[in-house]
Amino acid sequence: MQSIAPLLNYSGYTDYICAKNLLLAHANAYHLYNDEFREVQGGKIGITLSAQWYEPQSEKEVQSAEDFLQFEVGIFANPIFSKRGDFPSVVKEKVAAKSQIQGFPRSRLPELTLEEIDFIKGSSDFFGLNHYTTFLTYGLKFPIDYPTYYYADVEVIPYQPDEWTSSSSKWLKVVPWGFYKILTKIREEYNNPPVFITENGYAAPRGLIDDDRINFYKLYMNAMLDAMEEGSDVRAYTAWSLMDNFEWMSGYSVRFGLYEVDYDSPERTRTPRKSAYFYKEVLRTRTLDYHYEPDMSLGMNVDDN
C-alpha cells in the first residue's frame, strides 16, 4: 500500500488506519443505499480493489506470495467478501508480533470489533477489479530494530524480472497469466462473487499506431476468457482508458488512452488510435479472432455504424 496524495508516508501506521476507515466508510455507503434507495432504484453497489498477482519466485516462496497478497488485497477483500469477515489472520498476526517487538502497547493494525465485522461483511454486490500486472515474491527478514515500515511487517519483497516485456511504464509488465490467476483466486477464495473488471490497460508511447496495446488487450482478454470458462463470474470488462489522462506521479507523460489527447492544443484534440478501432470491433463482433487494419490516413473518426 502506498500514500500518493498528499505524498505523506507514515508507513506501518496510517496505511492500516486508512484501511479500517475505508472499509467502514464503504460499508456505511452500502447500507445507506441498501436501506433507503435499493428498493426504489433496483441498483447495485460495490467496491473496486486494485489487485495485481503475486507469484512465488520458487516453490520455497509459496507462503511469501500468499502473505503479500493478503496484505495488499486481502486486507480489504477479506472483511467484505470472506465468510468469516475481519482482516486476514496473517496480517493480524504479523503486525501484532512486530508491534510487540517494537514496544507498542497494542498492534499497529486497528482491531475490527464484532459489530464492525458484521457491518462490513457482505457489503458489496460485486467485486470491482483493477488489474494490470504481476510480481514475483521472495521472503526477507528485516532486523528487529528496523524502523516501522509496511514491508518490514509483511517480510516479503515483490519484484519483476527484467526480461519480462514492459510497457512504457516500467512497472507494467505484460503477464496475462497473472490476470487469469487473480480471477481464479477471487473465485476460489471469496465464493465466486460477480466480478466487474473496472480497469485493465497498457501504457504506450505517443502515437496512433499502438499495436503493443492491441496485443496486450488480446492477451489479457483471452486470459479472462480462460478464467470464465472455468467458472469465474466476470460480468463486465472496462479498458483503461478511453483517452490519455493525468496518471498519478507520472502526470501527462504516460499514455493509456484508446484516444490520444493533444495536450499542446487549446482544444485538447482527441484522436482515436488504432486500438480504438480494435476495441470497437471487439465490442461489435464479440470476438478476438480476426485481423483488423484501419486505414489511418483516411481520417480519424471512429465509424458509428
mmCIF file of C-alpha atoms in Angstrom:
data_model
loop_
_atom_site.group_PDB
_atom_site.id
_atom_site.type_symbol
_atom_site.label_atom_id
_atom_site.label_comp_id
_atom_site.label_asym_id
_atom_site.label_seq_id
_atom_site.Cartn_x
_atom_site.Cartn_y
_atom_site.Cartn_z
ATOM 1 C CA MET A 1 0.000 0.000 0.000
ATOM 2 C CA GLN A 2 1.286 3.472 -0.853
ATOM 3 C CA SER A 3 0.432 7.017 0.110
ATOM 4 C CA ILE A 4 0.122 9.137 -3.062
ATOM 5 C CA ALA A 5 -1.653 12.447 -2.347
ATOM 6 C CA PRO A 6 -0.612 14.405 -0.327
ATOM 7 C CA LEU A 7 2.632 12.417 -0.548
ATOM 8 C CA LEU A 8 2.946 11.808 3.177
ATOM 9 C CA ASN A 9 4.417 8.464 4.149
ATOM 10 C CA TYR A 10 3.901 7.126 7.660
ATOM 11 C CA SER A 11 4.367 3.527 6.650
ATOM 12 C CA GLY A 12 3.201 0.948 9.162
ATOM 13 C CA TYR A 13 0.754 3.346 10.847
ATOM 14 C CA THR A 14 -1.548 5.308 8.574
ATOM 15 C CA ASP A 15 -1.886 2.618 5.907
ATOM 16 C CA TYR A 16 -3.615 0.360 8.444
ATOM 17 C CA ILE A 17 -5.730 3.157 9.919
ATOM 18 C CA CYS A 18 -6.753 4.118 6.390
ATOM 19 C CA ALA A 19 -7.698 0.502 5.607
ATOM 20 C CA LYS A 20 -10.103 0.324 8.547
ATOM 21 C CA ASN A 21 -11.637 3.754 7.892
ATOM 22 C CA LEU A 22 -12.042 2.981 4.189
ATOM 23 C CA LEU A 23 -13.867 -0.265 4.967
ATOM 24 C CA LEU A 24 -16.207 1.423 7.444
ATOM 25 C CA ALA A 25 -16.906 4.312 5.053
ATOM 26 C CA HIS A 26 -17.658 1.859 2.267
ATOM 27 C CA ALA A 27 -19.952 -0.204 4.483
ATOM 28 C CA ASN A 28 -21.815 2.936 5.550
ATOM 29 C CA ALA A 29 -22.388 3.883 1.896
ATOM 30 C CA TYR A 30 -23.505 0.344 1.083
ATOM 31 C CA HIS A 31 -26.026 0.153 3.911
ATOM 32 C CA LEU A 32 -27.339 3.650 3.214
ATOM 33 C CA TYR A 33 -28.103 2.686 -0.374
ATOM 34 C CA ASN A 34 -29.407 -0.733 0.609
ATOM 35 C CA ASP A 35 -31.770 0.668 3.242
ATOM 36 C CA GLU A 36 -33.014 3.825 1.529
ATOM 37 C CA PHE A 37 -32.639 3.540 -2.255
ATOM 38 C CA ARG A 38 -32.306 -0.042 -3.489
ATOM 39 C CA GLU A 39 -35.992 -0.924 -3.283
ATOM 40 C CA VAL A 40 -36.962 2.021 -5.498
ATOM 41 C CA GLN A 41 -33.943 2.157 -7.824
ATOM 42 C CA GLY A 42 -33.065 -1.522 -8.033
ATOM 43 C CA GLY A 43 -29.371 -0.698 -8.365
ATOM 44 C CA LYS A 44 -26.159 -2.404 -7.359
ATOM 45 C CA ILE A 45 -23.418 -1.068 -5.118
ATOM 46 C CA GLY A 46 -19.918 -2.469 -4.792
ATOM 47 C CA ILE A 47 -16.257 -1.712 -4.313
ATOM 48 C CA THR A 48 -13.261 -1.747 -6.645
ATOM 49 C CA LEU A 49 -9.909 -3.055 -5.414
ATOM 50 C CA SER A 50 -6.546 -2.723 -7.118
ATOM 51 C CA ALA A 51 -5.250 -6.289 -7.195
ATOM 52 C CA GLN A 52 -2.113 -7.380 -9.004
ATOM 53 C CA TRP A 53 -0.988 -11.001 -8.940
ATOM 54 C CA TYR A 54 1.934 -12.140 -6.755
ATOM 55 C CA GLU A 55 3.712 -15.276 -7.864
ATOM 56 C CA PRO A 56 6.333 -17.107 -5.743
ATOM 57 C CA GLN A 57 9.749 -16.994 -7.390
ATOM 58 C CA SER A 58 10.260 -20.654 -6.356
ATOM 59 C CA GLU A 59 8.426 -23.458 -4.555
ATOM 60 C CA LYS A 60 10.022 -22.282 -1.309
ATOM 61 C CA GLU A 61 8.330 -18.885 -1.673
ATOM 62 C CA VAL A 62 4.701 -20.011 -1.926
ATOM 63 C CA GLN A 63 3.914 -18.588 1.509
ATOM 64 C CA SER A 64 5.604 -15.271 0.767
ATOM 65 C CA ALA A 65 3.361 -14.772 -2.273
ATOM 66 C CA GLU A 66 0.250 -15.644 -0.273
ATOM 67 C CA ASP A 67 1.283 -13.340 2.589
ATOM 68 C CA PHE A 68 1.871 -10.410 0.264
ATOM 69 C CA LEU A 69 -1.452 -10.956 -1.493
ATOM 70 C CA GLN A 70 -3.235 -10.914 1.866
ATOM 71 C CA PHE A 71 -1.519 -7.688 2.935
ATOM 72 C CA GLU A 72 -2.173 -5.954 -0.390
ATOM 73 C CA VAL A 73 -5.623 -7.290 -1.330
ATOM 74 C CA GLY A 74 -6.978 -9.443 1.486
ATOM 75 C CA ILE A 75 -6.806 -6.598 3.981
ATOM 76 C CA PHE A 76 -9.689 -5.013 2.030
ATOM 77 C CA ALA A 77 -11.308 -8.042 0.404
ATOM 78 C CA ASN A 78 -11.479 -10.414 3.380
ATOM 79 C CA PRO A 79 -13.610 -8.181 5.623
ATOM 80 C CA ILE A 80 -16.131 -7.736 2.784
ATOM 81 C CA PHE A 81 -16.141 -10.996 0.825
ATOM 82 C CA SER A 82 -14.954 -13.807 3.116
ATOM 83 C CA LYS A 83 -17.382 -15.848 5.194
ATOM 84 C CA ARG A 84 -15.516 -15.034 8.394
ATOM 85 C CA GLY A 85 -15.018 -11.346 7.741
ATOM 86 C CA ASP A 86 -12.272 -9.455 9.588
ATOM 87 C CA PHE A 87 -8.714 -8.763 8.472
ATOM 88 C CA PRO A 88 -6.703 -11.772 7.224
ATOM 89 C CA SER A 89 -5.181 -13.814 10.051
ATOM 90 C CA VAL A 90 -1.646 -13.485 8.666
ATOM 91 C CA VAL A 91 -1.935 -9.683 8.623
ATOM 92 C CA LYS A 92 -3.198 -9.573 12.198
ATOM 93 C CA GLU A 93 -0.540 -11.979 13.438
ATOM 94 C CA LYS A 94 2.436 -10.393 11.689
ATOM 95 C CA VAL A 95 1.613 -6.787 12.597
ATOM 96 C CA ALA A 96 0.826 -7.716 16.203
ATOM 97 C CA ALA A 97 4.083 -9.655 16.595
ATOM 98 C CA LYS A 98 6.201 -6.896 15.091
ATOM 99 C CA SER A 99 4.396 -4.254 17.161
ATOM 100 C CA GLN A 100 5.132 -6.174 20.365
ATOM 101 C CA ILE A 101 8.827 -6.475 19.490
ATOM 102 C CA GLN A 102 8.920 -2.730 18.827
ATOM 103 C CA GLY A 103 7.438 -1.965 22.252
ATOM 104 C CA PHE A 104 3.993 -0.794 21.200
ATOM 105 C CA PRO A 105 1.259 -1.344 23.807
ATOM 106 C CA ARG A 106 -1.012 -2.841 21.132
ATOM 107 C CA SER A 107 -0.919 -3.815 17.484
ATOM 108 C CA ARG A 108 -0.478 -1.029 14.962
ATOM 109 C CA LEU A 109 -3.262 -2.716 12.989
ATOM 110 C CA PRO A 110 -6.544 -1.352 14.401
ATOM 111 C CA GLU A 111 -8.921 -4.011 15.642
ATOM 112 C CA LEU A 112 -12.290 -4.565 13.999
ATOM 113 C CA THR A 113 -14.936 -5.115 16.654
ATOM 114 C CA LEU A 114 -17.504 -7.879 16.258
ATOM 115 C CA GLU A 115 -20.103 -5.233 15.403
ATOM 116 C CA GLU A 116 -17.813 -3.698 12.760
ATOM 117 C CA ILE A 117 -17.012 -7.113 11.274
ATOM 118 C CA ASP A 118 -20.712 -7.850 10.916
ATOM 119 C CA PHE A 119 -21.372 -4.378 9.492
ATOM 120 C CA ILE A 120 -18.656 -4.678 6.809
ATOM 121 C CA LYS A 121 -19.163 -8.340 5.864
ATOM 122 C CA GLY A 122 -21.185 -8.755 2.676
ATOM 123 C CA SER A 123 -21.268 -5.028 1.935
ATOM 124 C CA SER A 124 -20.746 -5.354 -1.813
ATOM 125 C CA ASP A 125 -22.868 -6.674 -4.652
ATOM 126 C CA PHE A 126 -19.813 -7.261 -6.844
ATOM 127 C CA PHE A 127 -16.015 -7.363 -6.764
ATOM 128 C CA GLY A 128 -14.654 -4.474 -8.821
ATOM 129 C CA LEU A 129 -11.145 -5.305 -10.037
ATOM 130 C CA ASN A 130 -8.389 -3.026 -11.300
ATOM 131 C CA HIS A 131 -5.625 -5.258 -12.637
ATOM 132 C CA TYR A 132 -2.526 -4.534 -14.702
ATOM 133 C CA THR A 133 0.452 -6.744 -13.962
ATOM 134 C CA THR A 134 2.207 -9.434 -11.911
ATOM 135 C CA PHE A 135 5.145 -9.552 -9.492
ATOM 136 C CA LEU A 136 7.361 -12.331 -8.204
ATOM 137 C CA THR A 137 7.955 -12.522 -4.447
ATOM 138 C CA TYR A 138 10.623 -13.636 -2.017
ATOM 139 C CA GLY A 139 10.653 -13.537 1.763
ATOM 140 C CA LEU A 140 13.098 -11.237 3.539
ATOM 141 C CA LYS A 141 13.636 -10.978 7.284
ATOM 142 C CA PHE A 142 14.173 -7.410 8.451
ATOM 143 C CA PRO A 143 16.353 -6.648 11.516
ATOM 144 C CA ILE A 144 14.454 -6.497 14.804
ATOM 145 C CA ASP A 145 15.422 -2.849 15.276
ATOM 146 C CA TYR A 146 14.353 -1.854 11.758
ATOM 147 C CA PRO A 147 12.122 1.262 11.767
ATOM 148 C CA THR A 148 8.367 0.821 11.494
ATOM 149 C CA TYR A 149 7.711 0.017 7.860
ATOM 150 C CA TYR A 150 4.962 -1.724 5.903
ATOM 151 C CA TYR A 151 7.312 -4.083 4.036
ATOM 152 C CA ALA A 152 9.051 -4.977 7.299
ATOM 153 C CA ASP A 153 5.659 -6.123 8.603
ATOM 154 C CA VAL A 154 4.977 -8.224 5.517
ATOM 155 C CA GLU A 155 8.579 -9.510 5.310
ATOM 156 C CA VAL A 156 8.125 -10.037 1.575
ATOM 157 C CA ILE A 157 9.701 -8.184 -1.343
ATOM 158 C CA PRO A 158 7.952 -8.052 -4.746
ATOM 159 C CA TYR A 159 9.929 -7.638 -7.957
ATOM 160 C CA GLN A 160 9.677 -8.123 -11.714
ATOM 161 C CA PRO A 161 12.313 -9.801 -13.888
ATOM 162 C CA ASP A 162 13.972 -7.505 -16.416
ATOM 163 C CA GLU A 163 13.299 -9.978 -19.197
ATOM 164 C CA TRP A 164 9.526 -9.657 -18.852
ATOM 165 C CA THR A 165 8.026 -7.497 -21.604
ATOM 166 C CA SER A 166 7.372 -3.993 -20.327
ATOM 167 C CA SER A 167 5.119 -1.139 -21.391
ATOM 168 C CA SER A 168 6.326 2.469 -21.444
ATOM 169 C CA SER A 169 5.645 2.381 -17.710
ATOM 170 C CA LYS A 170 8.410 0.080 -16.472
ATOM 171 C CA TRP A 171 6.268 -1.372 -13.675
ATOM 172 C CA LEU A 172 3.605 -2.523 -16.128
ATOM 173 C CA LYS A 173 4.980 -5.830 -17.345
ATOM 174 C CA VAL A 174 2.829 -7.861 -19.739
ATOM 175 C CA VAL A 175 1.929 -11.021 -17.783
ATOM 176 C CA PRO A 176 -1.525 -12.214 -18.888
ATOM 177 C CA TRP A 177 -1.382 -15.456 -16.909
ATOM 178 C CA GLY A 178 -1.363 -13.322 -13.751
ATOM 179 C CA PHE A 179 -4.771 -11.950 -14.764
ATOM 180 C CA TYR A 180 -6.088 -15.498 -15.038
ATOM 181 C CA LYS A 181 -4.649 -16.367 -11.636
ATOM 182 C CA ILE A 182 -6.074 -13.368 -9.761
ATOM 183 C CA LEU A 183 -9.530 -14.069 -11.217
ATOM 184 C CA THR A 184 -9.199 -17.716 -10.183
ATOM 185 C CA LYS A 185 -8.095 -16.665 -6.672
ATOM 186 C CA ILE A 186 -11.132 -14.403 -6.304
ATOM 187 C CA ARG A 187 -13.418 -17.239 -7.425
ATOM 188 C CA GLU A 188 -11.938 -19.813 -5.080
ATOM 189 C CA GLU A 189 -11.336 -17.673 -2.009
ATOM 190 C CA TYR A 190 -14.459 -15.497 -1.992
ATOM 191 C CA ASN A 191 -17.168 -17.900 -3.209
ATOM 192 C CA ASN A 192 -17.133 -16.649 -6.805
ATOM 193 C CA PRO A 193 -18.628 -13.157 -6.492
ATOM 194 C CA PRO A 194 -19.704 -11.288 -9.628
ATOM 195 C CA VAL A 195 -16.583 -9.523 -10.935
ATOM 196 C CA PHE A 196 -16.532 -6.234 -12.826
ATOM 197 C CA ILE A 197 -13.160 -5.530 -14.470
ATOM 198 C CA THR A 198 -13.116 -1.787 -13.865
ATOM 199 C CA GLU A 199 -9.558 -1.151 -15.111
ATOM 200 C CA ASN A 200 -7.192 -3.071 -17.375
ATOM 201 C CA GLY A 201 -4.873 -1.363 -19.811
ATOM 202 C CA TYR A 202 -1.468 -0.605 -21.250
ATOM 203 C CA ALA A 203 0.823 2.418 -21.318
ATOM 204 C CA ALA A 204 2.335 3.122 -24.747
ATOM 205 C CA PRO A 205 4.354 5.983 -26.255
ATOM 206 C CA ARG A 206 2.586 8.826 -28.027
ATOM 207 C CA GLY A 207 1.352 7.863 -31.483
ATOM 208 C CA LEU A 208 -1.681 6.473 -33.268
ATOM 209 C CA ILE A 209 -0.284 3.076 -34.252
ATOM 210 C CA ASP A 210 -0.260 1.219 -30.949
ATOM 211 C CA ASP A 211 -0.013 -2.458 -31.858
ATOM 212 C CA ASP A 212 1.595 -3.278 -28.495
ATOM 213 C CA ARG A 213 -1.525 -2.042 -26.736
ATOM 214 C CA ILE A 214 -3.734 -4.125 -29.024
ATOM 215 C CA ASN A 215 -1.600 -7.178 -28.292
ATOM 216 C CA PHE A 216 -1.915 -6.508 -24.549
ATOM 217 C CA TYR A 217 -5.704 -6.391 -24.772
ATOM 218 C CA LYS A 218 -5.845 -9.582 -26.815
ATOM 219 C CA LEU A 219 -3.632 -11.450 -24.353
ATOM 220 C CA TYR A 220 -5.425 -10.200 -21.244
ATOM 221 C CA MET A 221 -8.937 -10.693 -22.575
ATOM 222 C CA ASN A 222 -8.015 -14.229 -23.608
ATOM 223 C CA ALA A 223 -6.734 -14.874 -20.075
ATOM 224 C CA MET A 224 -10.014 -13.511 -18.709
ATOM 225 C CA LEU A 225 -11.977 -15.805 -21.007
ATOM 226 C CA ASP A 226 -9.944 -18.778 -19.780
ATOM 227 C CA ALA A 227 -10.916 -17.943 -16.197
ATOM 228 C CA MET A 228 -14.551 -17.537 -17.219
ATOM 229 C CA GLU A 229 -14.555 -20.935 -18.910
ATOM 230 C CA GLU A 230 -13.523 -22.405 -15.565
ATOM 231 C CA GLY A 231 -16.388 -20.658 -13.788
ATOM 232 C CA SER A 232 -15.215 -17.168 -12.815
ATOM 233 C CA ASP A 233 -18.294 -14.935 -12.800
ATOM 234 C CA VAL A 234 -16.960 -11.961 -14.784
ATOM 235 C CA ARG A 235 -19.855 -9.670 -15.690
ATOM 236 C CA ALA A 236 -18.084 -6.706 -17.320
ATOM 237 C CA TYR A 237 -14.755 -5.611 -18.761
ATOM 238 C CA THR A 238 -13.584 -1.999 -18.998
ATOM 239 C CA ALA A 239 -10.468 -0.875 -20.848
ATOM 240 C CA TRP A 240 -8.274 1.740 -19.191
ATOM 241 C CA SER A 241 -8.554 4.221 -20.579
ATOM 242 C CA LEU A 242 -10.868 5.885 -23.061
ATOM 243 C CA MET A 243 -8.370 8.726 -23.518
ATOM 244 C CA ASP A 244 -4.992 9.881 -22.235
ATOM 245 C CA ASN A 245 -5.237 11.408 -18.778
ATOM 246 C CA PHE A 246 -3.325 12.514 -15.691
ATOM 247 C CA GLU A 247 -1.603 9.410 -14.320
ATOM 248 C CA TRP A 248 -0.686 9.892 -10.666
ATOM 249 C CA MET A 249 3.025 10.627 -10.187
ATOM 250 C CA SER A 250 3.692 10.310 -13.924
ATOM 251 C CA GLY A 251 1.378 13.191 -14.782
ATOM 252 C CA TYR A 252 0.689 13.513 -18.511
ATOM 253 C CA SER A 253 3.861 11.701 -19.558
ATOM 254 C CA VAL A 254 2.236 8.253 -19.530
ATOM 255 C CA ARG A 255 -0.482 7.481 -22.063
ATOM 256 C CA PHE A 256 -3.088 4.780 -21.515
ATOM 257 C CA GLY A 257 -5.759 6.087 -23.873
ATOM 258 C CA LEU A 258 -7.536 4.444 -26.752
ATOM 259 C CA TYR A 259 -7.780 8.066 -27.864
ATOM 260 C CA GLU A 260 -4.690 10.267 -27.987
ATOM 261 C CA VAL A 261 -5.044 13.700 -26.386
ATOM 262 C CA ASP A 262 -3.022 16.569 -27.837
ATOM 263 C CA TYR A 263 -2.025 18.462 -24.711
ATOM 264 C CA ASP A 264 -0.422 21.208 -26.824
ATOM 265 C CA SER A 265 -3.767 22.049 -28.392
ATOM 266 C CA PRO A 266 -6.066 24.539 -26.617
ATOM 267 C CA GLU A 267 -8.942 22.235 -27.611
ATOM 268 C CA ARG A 268 -7.120 19.172 -26.235
ATOM 269 C CA THR A 269 -7.890 17.434 -29.528
ATOM 270 C CA ARG A 270 -8.713 13.741 -29.152
ATOM 271 C CA THR A 271 -7.803 11.336 -31.944
ATOM 272 C CA PRO A 272 -8.583 7.603 -31.988
ATOM 273 C CA ARG A 273 -5.593 5.319 -32.022
ATOM 274 C CA LYS A 274 -5.536 2.022 -33.855
ATOM 275 C CA SER A 275 -6.503 0.383 -30.549
ATOM 276 C CA ALA A 276 -9.764 2.386 -30.528
ATOM 277 C CA TYR A 277 -10.736 0.752 -33.828
ATOM 278 C CA PHE A 278 -9.672 -2.621 -32.470
ATOM 279 C CA TYR A 279 -11.711 -2.222 -29.277
ATOM 280 C CA LYS A 280 -14.745 -1.080 -31.266
ATOM 281 C CA GLU A 281 -14.533 -4.273 -33.328
ATOM 282 C CA VAL A 282 -14.229 -6.423 -30.195
ATOM 283 C CA LEU A 283 -17.439 -4.865 -28.884
ATOM 284 C CA ARG A 284 -19.177 -5.226 -32.244
ATOM 285 C CA THR A 285 -18.137 -8.773 -33.111
ATOM 286 C CA ARG A 286 -17.689 -10.230 -29.603
ATOM 287 C CA THR A 287 -14.535 -11.957 -30.831
ATOM 288 C CA LEU A 288 -10.773 -11.572 -30.726
ATOM 289 C CA ASP A 289 -10.127 -13.900 -33.660
ATOM 290 C CA TYR A 290 -9.786 -11.516 -36.549
ATOM 291 C CA HIS A 291 -7.235 -9.225 -38.172
ATOM 292 C CA TYR A 292 -8.288 -5.593 -38.444
ATOM 293 C CA GLU A 293 -6.255 -2.882 -40.172
ATOM 294 C CA PRO A 294 -7.931 0.541 -40.232
ATOM 295 C CA ASP A 295 -6.678 2.973 -42.857
ATOM 296 C CA MET A 296 -5.324 5.653 -40.539
ATOM 297 C CA SER A 297 -4.768 8.019 -43.493
ATOM 298 C CA LEU A 298 -8.481 8.387 -44.295
ATOM 299 C CA GLY A 299 -9.493 10.316 -41.200
ATOM 300 C CA MET A 300 -9.631 9.570 -37.523
ATOM 301 C CA ASN A 301 -13.300 9.471 -36.624
ATOM 302 C CA VAL A 302 -14.498 6.085 -35.474
ATOM 303 C CA ASP A 303 -17.473 4.981 -37.586
ATOM 304 C CA ASP A 304 -20.664 4.877 -35.545
ATOM 305 C CA ASN A 305 -22.393 2.368 -37.814
#
